[in-house]
Amino acid sequence: MRAVIFNDNGQILMVQEKKDGGFSLPGGWADLYDSPTEATIREAEEEAGAKIKITGIVALLHRTPYKTPLSVPEYALVFKADFLGFVKAHDHEIIQVRWVDPLRLPKLSDKVTKVEMDRIIDAVLNNRTIFD
């Protein structure tokens, strides 16, 4: 589960991963019995300290072709969300939380490829949904 979280200036919220120093969208694995929206809201708060409101689905991505090394099949559900405010400090796995211009992304984490991010950003900016 991932969230593309916008502020009033059209920037997206990204987190810098401690594991590799790259940036990704806030998100993570769904816990057992979580709904997709519950998991995404929880992960945004844990990773970025952000309270969000889910406003739509951006993508259902088949991530397996982008993974190296190939381990287990993986699908990612990406939601569009509005930013409601920061409610706590970011997670211990995160170096920093930063607003970025969606057309000028920082160095990305190994958790996401440039191709995937470009597709996600394009879908959001053009009000489309990706189904893989």
Coordinates of C-alpha atoms in Angstrom, one line a residue:
M1 CA 0.0 0.0 0.0
R2 CA 1.3 3.4 -0.9
A3 CA -0.1 7.0 -0.8
V4 CA 0.4 9.9 -3.1
I5 CA -0.2 12.7 -0.7
F6 CA -0.6 16.2 -2.0
N7 CA -0.4 19.6 -0.3
D8 CA -2.0 22.8 -1.4
N9 CA 1.0 23.7 -3.5
G10 CA 0.8 20.6 -5.7
Q11 CA 3.8 18.9 -4.0
I12 CA 3.8 15.3 -2.9
L13 CA 5.0 14.0 0.4
M14 CA 8.0 11.6 0.2
V15 CA 10.0 9.8 2.9
Q16 CA 13.7 9.1 2.8
E17 CA 14.4 5.5 3.7
K18 CA 17.1 4.8 6.2
K19 CA 17.8 1.5 4.5
D20 CA 19.2 2.9 1.3
G21 CA 19.0 6.7 1.5
G22 CA 16.5 7.0 -1.3
F23 CA 13.0 8.5 -1.3
S24 CA 9.7 6.7 -1.7
L25 CA 6.0 7.3 -1.2
P26 CA 4.8 6.6 2.4
G27 CA 3.4 3.1 2.6
G28 CA 4.2 -0.5 3.4
W29 CA 2.7 -3.9 3.9
A30 CA -0.9 -4.3 5.1
D31 CA -1.2 -6.0 8.5
L32 CA -3.4 -9.0 8.8
Y33 CA -7.1 -8.0 8.7
D34 CA -6.4 -4.4 7.7
S35 CA -8.5 -3.0 4.9
P36 CA -6.4 -1.4 2.1
T37 CA -7.4 2.1 3.2
E38 CA -6.8 1.4 6.9
A39 CA -3.3 0.1 6.0
T40 CA -2.5 3.1 3.9
I41 CA -3.7 5.6 6.5
R42 CA -1.7 3.8 9.2
E43 CA 1.5 3.6 7.1
A44 CA 1.3 7.3 6.2
E45 CA 1.1 8.1 9.9
E46 CA 3.8 5.7 10.9
E47 CA 6.3 6.5 8.2
A48 CA 5.6 10.2 7.7
G49 CA 3.7 11.3 10.8
A50 CA 0.9 12.4 8.4
K51 CA -2.8 12.3 8.9
I52 CA -4.4 11.8 5.5
K53 CA -7.8 11.3 3.8
I54 CA -7.9 8.8 0.9
T55 CA -9.6 10.4 -2.2
G56 CA -9.1 7.8 -4.8
I57 CA -7.2 4.9 -6.4
V58 CA -4.2 5.7 -8.5
A59 CA -2.9 2.3 -9.4
L60 CA -3.1 -1.4 -8.9
L61 CA 0.5 -2.3 -9.9
H62 CA 1.9 -5.7 -10.7
R63 CA 5.3 -5.0 -9.2
T64 CA 7.0 -8.4 -9.8
P65 CA 8.5 -7.4 -13.2
Y66 CA 10.3 -4.5 -11.5
K67 CA 11.7 -6.4 -8.6
T68 CA 15.4 -7.4 -8.4
P69 CA 16.1 -10.0 -7.4
L70 CA 12.7 -11.6 -8.1
S71 CA 11.5 -13.1 -4.8
V72 CA 7.7 -13.3 -4.4
P73 CA 4.9 -12.0 -6.6
E74 CA 3.9 -8.6 -5.4
Y75 CA 1.0 -6.2 -6.1
A76 CA 0.9 -2.6 -4.9
L77 CA -2.2 -0.6 -4.4
V78 CA -1.5 3.2 -4.6
F79 CA -4.0 5.7 -3.3
K80 CA -4.3 9.4 -3.9
A81 CA -4.7 11.3 -0.6
D82 CA -5.2 14.7 0.8
F83 CA -2.9 15.9 3.6
L84 CA -4.7 16.9 6.8
G85 CA -1.6 17.7 8.9
F86 CA 1.3 16.2 10.8
V87 CA 0.3 14.4 13.9
K88 CA 3.6 12.9 15.2
A89 CA 7.2 12.4 14.4
H90 CA 8.2 10.1 11.5
D91 CA 9.1 6.5 11.9
H92 CA 12.6 5.2 13.0
E93 CA 13.0 3.7 9.5
I94 CA 12.8 7.1 7.9
I95 CA 15.6 9.8 7.8
Q96 CA 13.3 12.6 6.8
V97 CA 10.0 13.6 5.4
R98 CA 9.9 16.1 2.5
W99 CA 7.5 17.8 0.1
V100 CA 8.7 17.5 -3.5
D101 CA 7.7 18.7 -6.9
P102 CA 6.2 15.6 -8.6
L103 CA 8.1 16.5 -11.8
R104 CA 11.5 16.9 -10.0
L105 CA 11.8 13.8 -7.9
P106 CA 14.8 13.2 -5.6
K107 CA 16.9 10.0 -5.8
L108 CA 14.5 7.1 -5.4
S109 CA 14.6 4.3 -2.9
D110 CA 15.2 0.7 -4.1
K111 CA 11.5 0.1 -3.1
V112 CA 10.3 1.8 -6.3
T113 CA 11.7 2.2 -9.8
K114 CA 11.8 5.4 -11.8
V115 CA 9.4 3.8 -14.4
E116 CA 6.9 3.0 -11.7
M117 CA 7.1 6.5 -10.2
D118 CA 6.7 8.1 -13.6
R119 CA 3.6 6.0 -14.3
I120 CA 2.1 6.9 -10.9
I121 CA 2.8 10.6 -11.2
D122 CA 1.4 10.6 -14.8
A123 CA -1.7 8.9 -13.6
V124 CA -2.3 11.3 -10.8
L125 CA -1.6 14.4 -12.9
N126 CA -3.9 13.2 -15.7
N127 CA -6.6 11.8 -13.5
R128 CA -6.2 8.3 -14.7
T129 CA -6.0 4.9 -12.9
I130 CA -3.5 2.3 -13.7
F131 CA -4.5 -1.4 -13.7
D132 CA -1.8 -3.9 -14.5

